[in-house]
Short mmCIF file of C-alpha atoms and ligand atoms in Angstrom, two decimals:
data_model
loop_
_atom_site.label_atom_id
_atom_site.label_comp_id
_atom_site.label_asym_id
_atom_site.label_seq_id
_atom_site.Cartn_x
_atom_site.Cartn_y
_atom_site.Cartn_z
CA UNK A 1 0.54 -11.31 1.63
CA UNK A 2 -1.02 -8.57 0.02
CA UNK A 3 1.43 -6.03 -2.08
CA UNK A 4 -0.88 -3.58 -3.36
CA UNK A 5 -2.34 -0.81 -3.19
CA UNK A 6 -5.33 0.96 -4.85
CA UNK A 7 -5.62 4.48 -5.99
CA UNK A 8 -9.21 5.84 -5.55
CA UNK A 9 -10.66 9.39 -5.82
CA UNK A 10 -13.52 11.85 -7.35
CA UNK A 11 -12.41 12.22 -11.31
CA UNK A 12 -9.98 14.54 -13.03
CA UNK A 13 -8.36 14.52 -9.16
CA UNK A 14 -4.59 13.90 -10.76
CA UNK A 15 -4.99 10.17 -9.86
CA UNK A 16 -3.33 8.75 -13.24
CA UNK A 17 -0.70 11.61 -13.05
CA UNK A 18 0.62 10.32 -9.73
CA UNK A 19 -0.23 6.77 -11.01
CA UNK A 20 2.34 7.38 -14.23
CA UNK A 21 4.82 8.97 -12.39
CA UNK A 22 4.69 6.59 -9.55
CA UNK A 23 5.27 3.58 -12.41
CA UNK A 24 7.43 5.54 -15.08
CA UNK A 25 4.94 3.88 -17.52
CA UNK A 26 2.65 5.73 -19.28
CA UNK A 27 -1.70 6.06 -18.12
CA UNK A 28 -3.38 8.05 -20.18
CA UNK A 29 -4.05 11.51 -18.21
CA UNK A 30 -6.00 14.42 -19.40
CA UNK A 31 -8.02 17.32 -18.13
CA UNK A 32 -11.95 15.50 -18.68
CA UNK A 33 -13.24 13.77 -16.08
CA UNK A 34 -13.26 9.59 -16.63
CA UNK A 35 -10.38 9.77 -18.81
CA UNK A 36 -9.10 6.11 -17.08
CA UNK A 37 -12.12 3.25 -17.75
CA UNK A 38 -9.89 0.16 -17.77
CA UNK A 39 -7.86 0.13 -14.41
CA UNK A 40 -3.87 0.40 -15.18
CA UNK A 41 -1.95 -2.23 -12.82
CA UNK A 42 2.18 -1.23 -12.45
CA UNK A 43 4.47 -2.62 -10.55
CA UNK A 44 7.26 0.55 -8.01
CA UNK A 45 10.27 -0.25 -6.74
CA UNK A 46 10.15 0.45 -3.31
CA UNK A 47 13.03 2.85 -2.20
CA UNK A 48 15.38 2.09 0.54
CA UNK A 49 18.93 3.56 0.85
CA UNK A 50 19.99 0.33 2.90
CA UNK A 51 20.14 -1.67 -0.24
CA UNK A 52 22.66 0.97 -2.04
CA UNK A 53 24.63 1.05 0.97
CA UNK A 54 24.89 -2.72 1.52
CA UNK A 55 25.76 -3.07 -2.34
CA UNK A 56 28.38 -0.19 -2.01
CA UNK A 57 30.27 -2.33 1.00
CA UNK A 58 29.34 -6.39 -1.18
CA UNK A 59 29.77 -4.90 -4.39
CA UNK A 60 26.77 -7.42 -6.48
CA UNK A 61 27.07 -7.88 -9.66
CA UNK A 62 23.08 -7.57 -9.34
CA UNK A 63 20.55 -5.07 -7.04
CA UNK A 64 17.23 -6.01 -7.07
CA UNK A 65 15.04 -3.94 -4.97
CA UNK A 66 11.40 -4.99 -3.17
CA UNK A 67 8.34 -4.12 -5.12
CA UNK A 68 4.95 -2.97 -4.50
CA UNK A 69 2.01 -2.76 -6.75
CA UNK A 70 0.01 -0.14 -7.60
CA UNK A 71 -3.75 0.01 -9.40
CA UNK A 72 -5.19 2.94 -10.58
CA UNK A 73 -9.19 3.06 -11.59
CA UNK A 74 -11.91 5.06 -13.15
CA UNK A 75 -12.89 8.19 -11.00
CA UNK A 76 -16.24 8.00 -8.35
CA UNK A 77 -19.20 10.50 -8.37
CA UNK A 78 -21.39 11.12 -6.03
CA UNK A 79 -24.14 8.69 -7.20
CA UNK A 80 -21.96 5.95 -8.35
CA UNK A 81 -23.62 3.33 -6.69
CA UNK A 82 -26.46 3.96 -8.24
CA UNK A 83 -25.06 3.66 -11.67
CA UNK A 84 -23.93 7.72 -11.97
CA UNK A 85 -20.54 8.50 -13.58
CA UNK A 86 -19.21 5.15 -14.75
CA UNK A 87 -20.86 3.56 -11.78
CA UNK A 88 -18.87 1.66 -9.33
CA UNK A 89 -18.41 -1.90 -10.85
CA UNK A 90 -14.83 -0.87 -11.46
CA UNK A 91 -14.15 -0.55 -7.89
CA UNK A 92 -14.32 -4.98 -8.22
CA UNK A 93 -10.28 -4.45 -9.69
CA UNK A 94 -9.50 -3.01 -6.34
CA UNK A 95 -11.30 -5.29 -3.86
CA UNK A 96 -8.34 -7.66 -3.45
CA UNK A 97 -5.45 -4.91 -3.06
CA UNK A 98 -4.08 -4.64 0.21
CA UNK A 99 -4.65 -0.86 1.29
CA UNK A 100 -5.85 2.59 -0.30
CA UNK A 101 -4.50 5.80 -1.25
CA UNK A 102 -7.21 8.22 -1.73
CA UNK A 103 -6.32 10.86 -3.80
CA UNK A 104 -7.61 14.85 -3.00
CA UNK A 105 -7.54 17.24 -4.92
CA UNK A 106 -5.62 20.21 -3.06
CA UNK A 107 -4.77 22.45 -5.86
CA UNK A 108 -6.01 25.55 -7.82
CA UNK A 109 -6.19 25.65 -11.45
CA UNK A 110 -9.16 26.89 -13.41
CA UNK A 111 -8.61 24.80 -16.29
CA UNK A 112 -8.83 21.83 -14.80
CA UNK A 113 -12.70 21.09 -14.72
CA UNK A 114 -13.62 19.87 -11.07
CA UNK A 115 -16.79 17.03 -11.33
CA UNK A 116 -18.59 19.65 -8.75
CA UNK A 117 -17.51 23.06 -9.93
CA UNK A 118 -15.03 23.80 -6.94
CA UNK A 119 -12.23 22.78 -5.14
CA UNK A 120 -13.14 21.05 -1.31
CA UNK A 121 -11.72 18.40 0.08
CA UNK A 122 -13.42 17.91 3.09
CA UNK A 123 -17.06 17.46 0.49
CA UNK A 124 -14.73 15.27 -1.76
CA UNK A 125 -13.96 13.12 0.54
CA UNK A 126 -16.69 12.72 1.89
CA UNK A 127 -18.61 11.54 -1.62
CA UNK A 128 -16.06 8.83 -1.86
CA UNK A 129 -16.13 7.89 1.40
CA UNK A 130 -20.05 7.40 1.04
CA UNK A 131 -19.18 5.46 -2.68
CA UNK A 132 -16.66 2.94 -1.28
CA UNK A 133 -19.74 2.72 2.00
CA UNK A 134 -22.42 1.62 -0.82
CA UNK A 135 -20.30 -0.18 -2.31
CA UNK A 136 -19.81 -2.35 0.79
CA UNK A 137 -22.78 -2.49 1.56
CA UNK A 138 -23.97 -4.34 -1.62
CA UNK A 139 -21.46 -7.10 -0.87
CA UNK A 140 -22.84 -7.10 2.82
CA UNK A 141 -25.89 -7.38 1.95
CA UNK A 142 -26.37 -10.03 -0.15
CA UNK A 143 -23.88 -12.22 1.72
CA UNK A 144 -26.42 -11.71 4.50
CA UNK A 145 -28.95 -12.98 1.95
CA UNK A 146 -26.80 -16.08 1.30
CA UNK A 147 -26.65 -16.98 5.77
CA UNK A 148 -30.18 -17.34 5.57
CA UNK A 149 -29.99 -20.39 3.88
CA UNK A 150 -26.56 -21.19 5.48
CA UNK A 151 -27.64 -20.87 8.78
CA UNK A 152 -30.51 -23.76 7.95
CA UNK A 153 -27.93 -25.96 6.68
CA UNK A 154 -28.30 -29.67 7.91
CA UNK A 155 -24.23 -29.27 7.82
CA UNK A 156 -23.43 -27.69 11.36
CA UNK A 157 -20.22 -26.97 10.56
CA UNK A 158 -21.43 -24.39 7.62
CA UNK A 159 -24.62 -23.33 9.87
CA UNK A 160 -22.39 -22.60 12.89
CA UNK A 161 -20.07 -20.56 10.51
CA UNK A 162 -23.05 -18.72 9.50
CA UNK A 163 -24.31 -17.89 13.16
CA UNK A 164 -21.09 -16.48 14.11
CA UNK A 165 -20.89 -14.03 10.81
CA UNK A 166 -24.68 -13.06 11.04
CA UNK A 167 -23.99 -10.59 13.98
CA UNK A 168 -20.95 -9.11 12.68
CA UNK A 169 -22.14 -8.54 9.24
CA UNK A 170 -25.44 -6.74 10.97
CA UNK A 171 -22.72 -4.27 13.07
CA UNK A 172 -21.17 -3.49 9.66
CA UNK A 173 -24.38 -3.02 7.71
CA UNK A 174 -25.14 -0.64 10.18
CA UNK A 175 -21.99 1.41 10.12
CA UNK A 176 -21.71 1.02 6.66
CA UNK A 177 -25.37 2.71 6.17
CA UNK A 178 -24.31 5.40 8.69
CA UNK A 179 -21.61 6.63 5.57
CA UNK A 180 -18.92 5.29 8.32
CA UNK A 181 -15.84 2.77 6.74
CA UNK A 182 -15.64 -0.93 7.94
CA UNK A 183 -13.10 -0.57 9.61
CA UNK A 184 -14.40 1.63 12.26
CA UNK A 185 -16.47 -1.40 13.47
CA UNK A 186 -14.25 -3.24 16.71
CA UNK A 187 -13.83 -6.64 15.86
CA UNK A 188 -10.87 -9.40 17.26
CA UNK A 189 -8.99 -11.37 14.54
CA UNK A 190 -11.23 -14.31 14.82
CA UNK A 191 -14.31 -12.07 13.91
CA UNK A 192 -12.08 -10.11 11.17
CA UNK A 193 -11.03 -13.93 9.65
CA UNK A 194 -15.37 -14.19 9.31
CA UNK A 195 -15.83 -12.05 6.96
CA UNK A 196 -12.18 -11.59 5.58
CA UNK A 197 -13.24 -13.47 1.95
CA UNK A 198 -16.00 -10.43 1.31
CA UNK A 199 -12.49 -8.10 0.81
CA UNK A 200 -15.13 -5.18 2.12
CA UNK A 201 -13.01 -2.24 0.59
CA UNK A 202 -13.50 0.07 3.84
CA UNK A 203 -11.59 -2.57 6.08
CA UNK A 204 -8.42 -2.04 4.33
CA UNK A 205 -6.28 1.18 5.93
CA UNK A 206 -6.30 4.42 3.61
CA UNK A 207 -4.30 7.13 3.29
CA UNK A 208 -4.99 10.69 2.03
CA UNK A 209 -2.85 12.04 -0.87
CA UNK A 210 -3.13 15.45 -1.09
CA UNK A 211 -2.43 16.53 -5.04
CA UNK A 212 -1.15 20.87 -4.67
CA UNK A 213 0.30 22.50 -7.26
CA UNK A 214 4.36 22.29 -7.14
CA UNK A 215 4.45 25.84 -5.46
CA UNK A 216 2.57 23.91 -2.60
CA UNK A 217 4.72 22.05 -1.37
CA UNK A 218 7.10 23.75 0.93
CA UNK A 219 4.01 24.92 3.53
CA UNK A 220 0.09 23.38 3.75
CA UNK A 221 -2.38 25.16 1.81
CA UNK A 222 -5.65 25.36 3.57
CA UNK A 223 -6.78 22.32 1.33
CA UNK A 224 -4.39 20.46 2.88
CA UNK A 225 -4.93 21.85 6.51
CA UNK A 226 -8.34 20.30 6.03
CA UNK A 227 -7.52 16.95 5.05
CA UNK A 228 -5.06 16.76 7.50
CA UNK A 229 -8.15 17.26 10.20
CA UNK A 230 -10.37 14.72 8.56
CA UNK A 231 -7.29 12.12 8.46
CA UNK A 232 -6.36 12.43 12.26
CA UNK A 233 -10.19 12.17 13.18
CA UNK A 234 -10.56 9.05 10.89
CA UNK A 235 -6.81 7.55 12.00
CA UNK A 236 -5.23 8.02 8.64
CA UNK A 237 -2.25 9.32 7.09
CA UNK A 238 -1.53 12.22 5.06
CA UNK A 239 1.08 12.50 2.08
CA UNK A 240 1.22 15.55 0.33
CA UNK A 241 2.60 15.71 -3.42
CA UNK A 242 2.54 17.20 -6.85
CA UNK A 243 1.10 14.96 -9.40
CA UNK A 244 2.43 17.89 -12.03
CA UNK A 245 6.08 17.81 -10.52
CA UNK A 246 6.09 14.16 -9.76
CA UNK A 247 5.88 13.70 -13.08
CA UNK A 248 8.29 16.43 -14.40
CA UNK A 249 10.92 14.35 -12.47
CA UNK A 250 9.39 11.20 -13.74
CA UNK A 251 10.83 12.11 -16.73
CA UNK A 252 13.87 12.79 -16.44
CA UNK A 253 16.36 9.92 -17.19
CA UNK A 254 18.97 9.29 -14.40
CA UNK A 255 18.80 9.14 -10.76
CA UNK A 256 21.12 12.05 -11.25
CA UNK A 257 19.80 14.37 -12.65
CA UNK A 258 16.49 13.64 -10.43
CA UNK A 259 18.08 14.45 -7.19
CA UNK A 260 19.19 17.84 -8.73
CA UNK A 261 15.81 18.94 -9.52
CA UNK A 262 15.09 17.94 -6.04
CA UNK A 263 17.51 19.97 -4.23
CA UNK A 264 16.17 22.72 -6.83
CA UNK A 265 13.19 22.81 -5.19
CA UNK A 266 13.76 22.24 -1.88
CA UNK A 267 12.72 19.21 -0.92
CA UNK A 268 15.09 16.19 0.20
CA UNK A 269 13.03 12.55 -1.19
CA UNK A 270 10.55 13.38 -3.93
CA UNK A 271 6.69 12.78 -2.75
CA UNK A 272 6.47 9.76 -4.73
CA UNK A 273 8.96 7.84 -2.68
CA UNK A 274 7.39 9.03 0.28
CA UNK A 275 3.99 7.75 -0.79
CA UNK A 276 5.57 4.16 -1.37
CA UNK A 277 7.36 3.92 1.48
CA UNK A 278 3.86 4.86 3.61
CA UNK A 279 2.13 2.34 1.35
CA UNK A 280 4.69 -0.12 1.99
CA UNK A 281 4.15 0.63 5.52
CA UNK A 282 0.53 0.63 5.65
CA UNK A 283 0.46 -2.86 4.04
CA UNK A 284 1.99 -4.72 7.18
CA UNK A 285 5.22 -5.03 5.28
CA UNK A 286 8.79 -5.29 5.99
CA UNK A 287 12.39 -5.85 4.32
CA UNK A 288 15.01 -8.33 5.02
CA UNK A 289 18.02 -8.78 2.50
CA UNK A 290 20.06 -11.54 1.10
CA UNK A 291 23.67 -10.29 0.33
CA UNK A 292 26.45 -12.28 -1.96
CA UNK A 293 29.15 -11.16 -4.69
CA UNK A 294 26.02 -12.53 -7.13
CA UNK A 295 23.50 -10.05 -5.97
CA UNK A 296 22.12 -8.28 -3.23
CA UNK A 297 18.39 -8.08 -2.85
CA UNK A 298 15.20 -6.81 -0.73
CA UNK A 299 12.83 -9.63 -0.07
CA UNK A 300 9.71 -8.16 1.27
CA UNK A 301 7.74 -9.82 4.17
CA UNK A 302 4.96 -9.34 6.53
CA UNK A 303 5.46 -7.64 9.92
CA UNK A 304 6.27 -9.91 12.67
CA UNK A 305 7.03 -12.79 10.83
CA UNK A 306 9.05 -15.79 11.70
CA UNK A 307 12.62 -17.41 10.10
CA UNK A 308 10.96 -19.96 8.45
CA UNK A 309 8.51 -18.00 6.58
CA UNK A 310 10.90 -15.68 5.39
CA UNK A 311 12.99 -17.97 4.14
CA UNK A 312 9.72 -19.26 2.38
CA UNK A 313 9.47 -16.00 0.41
CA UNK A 314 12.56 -17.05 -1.38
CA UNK A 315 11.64 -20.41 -1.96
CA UNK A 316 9.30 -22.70 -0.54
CA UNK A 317 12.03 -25.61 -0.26
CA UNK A 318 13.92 -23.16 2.25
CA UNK A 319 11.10 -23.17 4.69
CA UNK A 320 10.26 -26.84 4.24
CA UNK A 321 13.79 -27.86 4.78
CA UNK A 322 15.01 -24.85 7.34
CA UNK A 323 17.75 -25.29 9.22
CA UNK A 324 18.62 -22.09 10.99
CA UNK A 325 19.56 -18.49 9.55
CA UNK A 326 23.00 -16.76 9.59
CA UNK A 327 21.47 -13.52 10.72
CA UNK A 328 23.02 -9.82 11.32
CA UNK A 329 21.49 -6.01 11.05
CA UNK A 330 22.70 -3.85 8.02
CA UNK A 331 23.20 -1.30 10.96
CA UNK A 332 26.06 -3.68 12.10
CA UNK A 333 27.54 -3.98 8.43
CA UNK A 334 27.48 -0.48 8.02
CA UNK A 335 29.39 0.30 11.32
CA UNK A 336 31.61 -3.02 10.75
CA UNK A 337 32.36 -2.39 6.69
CA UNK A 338 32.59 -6.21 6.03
CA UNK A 339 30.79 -9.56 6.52
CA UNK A 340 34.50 -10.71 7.55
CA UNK A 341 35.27 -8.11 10.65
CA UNK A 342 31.45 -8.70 11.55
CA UNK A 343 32.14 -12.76 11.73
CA UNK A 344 35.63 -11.17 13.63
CA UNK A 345 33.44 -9.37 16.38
CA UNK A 346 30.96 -12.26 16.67
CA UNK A 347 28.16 -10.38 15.21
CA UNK A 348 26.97 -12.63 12.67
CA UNK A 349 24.81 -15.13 15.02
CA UNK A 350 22.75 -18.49 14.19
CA UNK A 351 19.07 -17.81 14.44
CA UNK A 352 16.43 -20.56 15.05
CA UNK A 353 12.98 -21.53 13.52
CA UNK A 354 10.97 -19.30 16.47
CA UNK A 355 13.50 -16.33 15.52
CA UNK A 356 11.19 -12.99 14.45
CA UNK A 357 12.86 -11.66 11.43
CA UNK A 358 13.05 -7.66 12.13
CA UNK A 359 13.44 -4.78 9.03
CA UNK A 360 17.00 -4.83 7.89
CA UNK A 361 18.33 -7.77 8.75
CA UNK A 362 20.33 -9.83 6.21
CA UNK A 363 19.87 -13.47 6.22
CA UNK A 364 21.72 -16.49 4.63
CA UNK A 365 19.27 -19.20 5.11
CA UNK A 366 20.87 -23.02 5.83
CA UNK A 367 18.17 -25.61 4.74
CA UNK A 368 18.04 -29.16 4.04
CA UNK A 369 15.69 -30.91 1.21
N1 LIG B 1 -2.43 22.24 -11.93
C1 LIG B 1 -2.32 20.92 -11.71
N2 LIG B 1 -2.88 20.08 -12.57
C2 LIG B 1 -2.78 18.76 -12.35
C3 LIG B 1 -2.07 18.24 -11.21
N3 LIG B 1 -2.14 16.88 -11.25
C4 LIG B 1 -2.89 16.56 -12.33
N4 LIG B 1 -3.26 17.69 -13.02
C5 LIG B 1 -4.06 17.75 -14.26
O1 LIG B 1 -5.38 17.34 -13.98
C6 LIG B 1 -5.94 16.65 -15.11
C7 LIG B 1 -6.51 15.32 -14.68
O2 LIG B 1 -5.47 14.45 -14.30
P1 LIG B 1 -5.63 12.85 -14.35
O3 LIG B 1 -4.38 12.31 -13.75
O4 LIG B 1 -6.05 12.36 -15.67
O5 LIG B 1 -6.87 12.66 -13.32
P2 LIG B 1 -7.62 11.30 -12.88
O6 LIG B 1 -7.92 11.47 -11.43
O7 LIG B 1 -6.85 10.11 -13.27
O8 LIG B 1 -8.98 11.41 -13.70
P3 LIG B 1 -10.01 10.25 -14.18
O9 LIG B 1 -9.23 9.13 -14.74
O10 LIG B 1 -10.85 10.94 -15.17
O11 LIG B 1 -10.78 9.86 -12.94
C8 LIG B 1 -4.80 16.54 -16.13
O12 LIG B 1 -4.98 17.55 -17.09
C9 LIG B 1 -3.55 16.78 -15.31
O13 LIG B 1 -2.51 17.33 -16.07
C10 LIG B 1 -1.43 19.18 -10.33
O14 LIG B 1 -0.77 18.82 -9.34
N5 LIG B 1 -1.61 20.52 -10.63
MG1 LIG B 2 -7.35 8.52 -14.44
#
């Protein structure tokens, strides 16, 4: 289970701005293009109201929320495959994260420098989308190199392997010289599974987020109107924030005082917790919770997942030794005010091993080791 997700984009874009305000931890940000070299890794709580609300009616002496990880790397020129900018080596820290958030530059400002001397995000996105292409196509390519000789092997068990790859690896070269992603390329799971181990970075799902100045936000600016057009042609979402006022609120020290400055300006969740929640989304991922007087906590799993394996997430002895899972929806607590008047109603039922754990539910698992 993958929990991350990579931040990509042309330099000086506001990446490491939404990046520190996103983690609360300082990257260094400045107005010169390649500021970041060394990729900064930080670890987001992931919002969700359910958990305050569950802890309200338990009352934990501990809340411990799901997390998600974040990466943010050097900026991409056009050219960076062929060693421009910083090149593209970099892009190696964010082969293995689970999805990407491309960041856009949708906002004025003549002292920020822009790498090509003006402001358009349909031409920005499509240098990076060409990068990450070459980028992919490296990989491609010499792993095609390497089924040469695997496809001789005396070992038919690594030559068959080989066969079966060869063909889809030649689809994705092709697409991949075309400028088009990876993932635009039909395959079934079997044919993903292949080729999964090359972590090609234009497989993973992307969103666009679309960085306007704070007076932005309340209506699209024609930047944004444009990415918005690219993203529903290319199947991806949009989340539009201010890097700036992200991290004005960043700053500020209580929960308080941050919702405040929210309702100042208009806007109900800030953009940050909107972009974690669609990352959180985008990665496949789900939350269940466990609930007791000691604490009350998000355990994050992926989509479609089964009792067992949840429980597994906790501990590996609860999935080797599962029993069954005392199961309800927080939708039921919060209508029912108490694990005793749900047990009352018969809400609180006995789920087996083939039970598919679904987003809010709160599990106590029984096991046996
Ligand atoms: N006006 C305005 N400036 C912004 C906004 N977001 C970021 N900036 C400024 O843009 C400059 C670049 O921001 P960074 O976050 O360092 O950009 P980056 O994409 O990480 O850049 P590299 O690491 O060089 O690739 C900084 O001076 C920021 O203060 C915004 O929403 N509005
Ligand atoms: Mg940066």
């Amino acid at each position: 289970m993958q929990l991350n997700c990579g931040i990509v984009g042309l330099p000086n874009v506001g990446k490491s701005t939404i990046f520190s305000a996103l983690t609360s931890a300082p990257a260094e940000s400045a107005n010169y293009p390649f500021c970041t070299i060394e990729p900064n890794v930080g670890i987001v709580e992931v919002p969700d109201k359910r958990l305050g609300m569950i802890s309200e009616l338990i009352t934990p002496q501990k809340i411990i929320p799901a997390v998600v990880e974040f990466v943010d790397i050097a900026g991409l020129v056009k050219g960076a495959s062929k060693g421009e900018g910083l090149g593209n080596k970099f892009l190696g820290h964010i082969r293995q994260v689970g999805a990407i958030i491309h960041v856009v530059r949708c906002f004025d400002d003549d002292d920020i420098v822009h790498v090509n001397g003006v402001v358009d995000p349909a031409s920005d996105i499509e240098i990076i989308g060409i990068e990450l292409a070459l980028a992919d196509l490296e990989t491609v390519l010499k792993r095609q190199e390497n089924l040469v000789k695997q496809m001789k092997s005396h070992d038919k068990k690594i030559s068959d392997k080989a066969k079966a790859a060869d063909p889809i690896l030649k689809q994705i070269a092709n697409a991949l010289e075309e400028g088009r992603p990876a993932r635009s390329v039909e395959l079934d799971k079997i044919q993903k599974e292949l080729i999964s181990d090359l972590h090609l970075i234009t497989m993973k799902q992307q969103l666009y987020c679309c960085n306007v100045n704070e007076d932005g936000l309340d209506s699209d600016n024609e930047y944004v109107k444009k990415v918005k057009a690219l993203a529903q042609k290319d199947d991806s979402q949009v989340v539009v924030i201010s890097g700036k006022l992200e991290s004005e609120i960043a700053d500020l020290d209580s929960q308080e005082e941050k919702n405040e400055f929210l309702e100042a300006a208009g806007l109900e969740e800030s953009g940050l917790d909107q972009l974690i929640r669609t990352g959180y989304d985008m990665l496949g991922l789900n939350t269940y919770f466990t609930a007791g007087e000691k604490e009350v906590r998000a355990w994050t799993f992926p989509k479609g997942c089964k009792a067992p394996q949840a429980a597994g997430i906790i501990h590996t002895d609860f999935e080797r030794g599962f029993i069954k899972a005392e199961s309800y929806h927080c939708t039921d607590l919060f209508e029912y005010k108490s694990e005793l008047k749900l047990k009352e109603a018969g809400k609180i039922r006995l789920e087996g091993k083939d039970y598919q754990v679904l987003d809010g539910d709160v599990l106590n698992f029984r096991f046996n080791v």
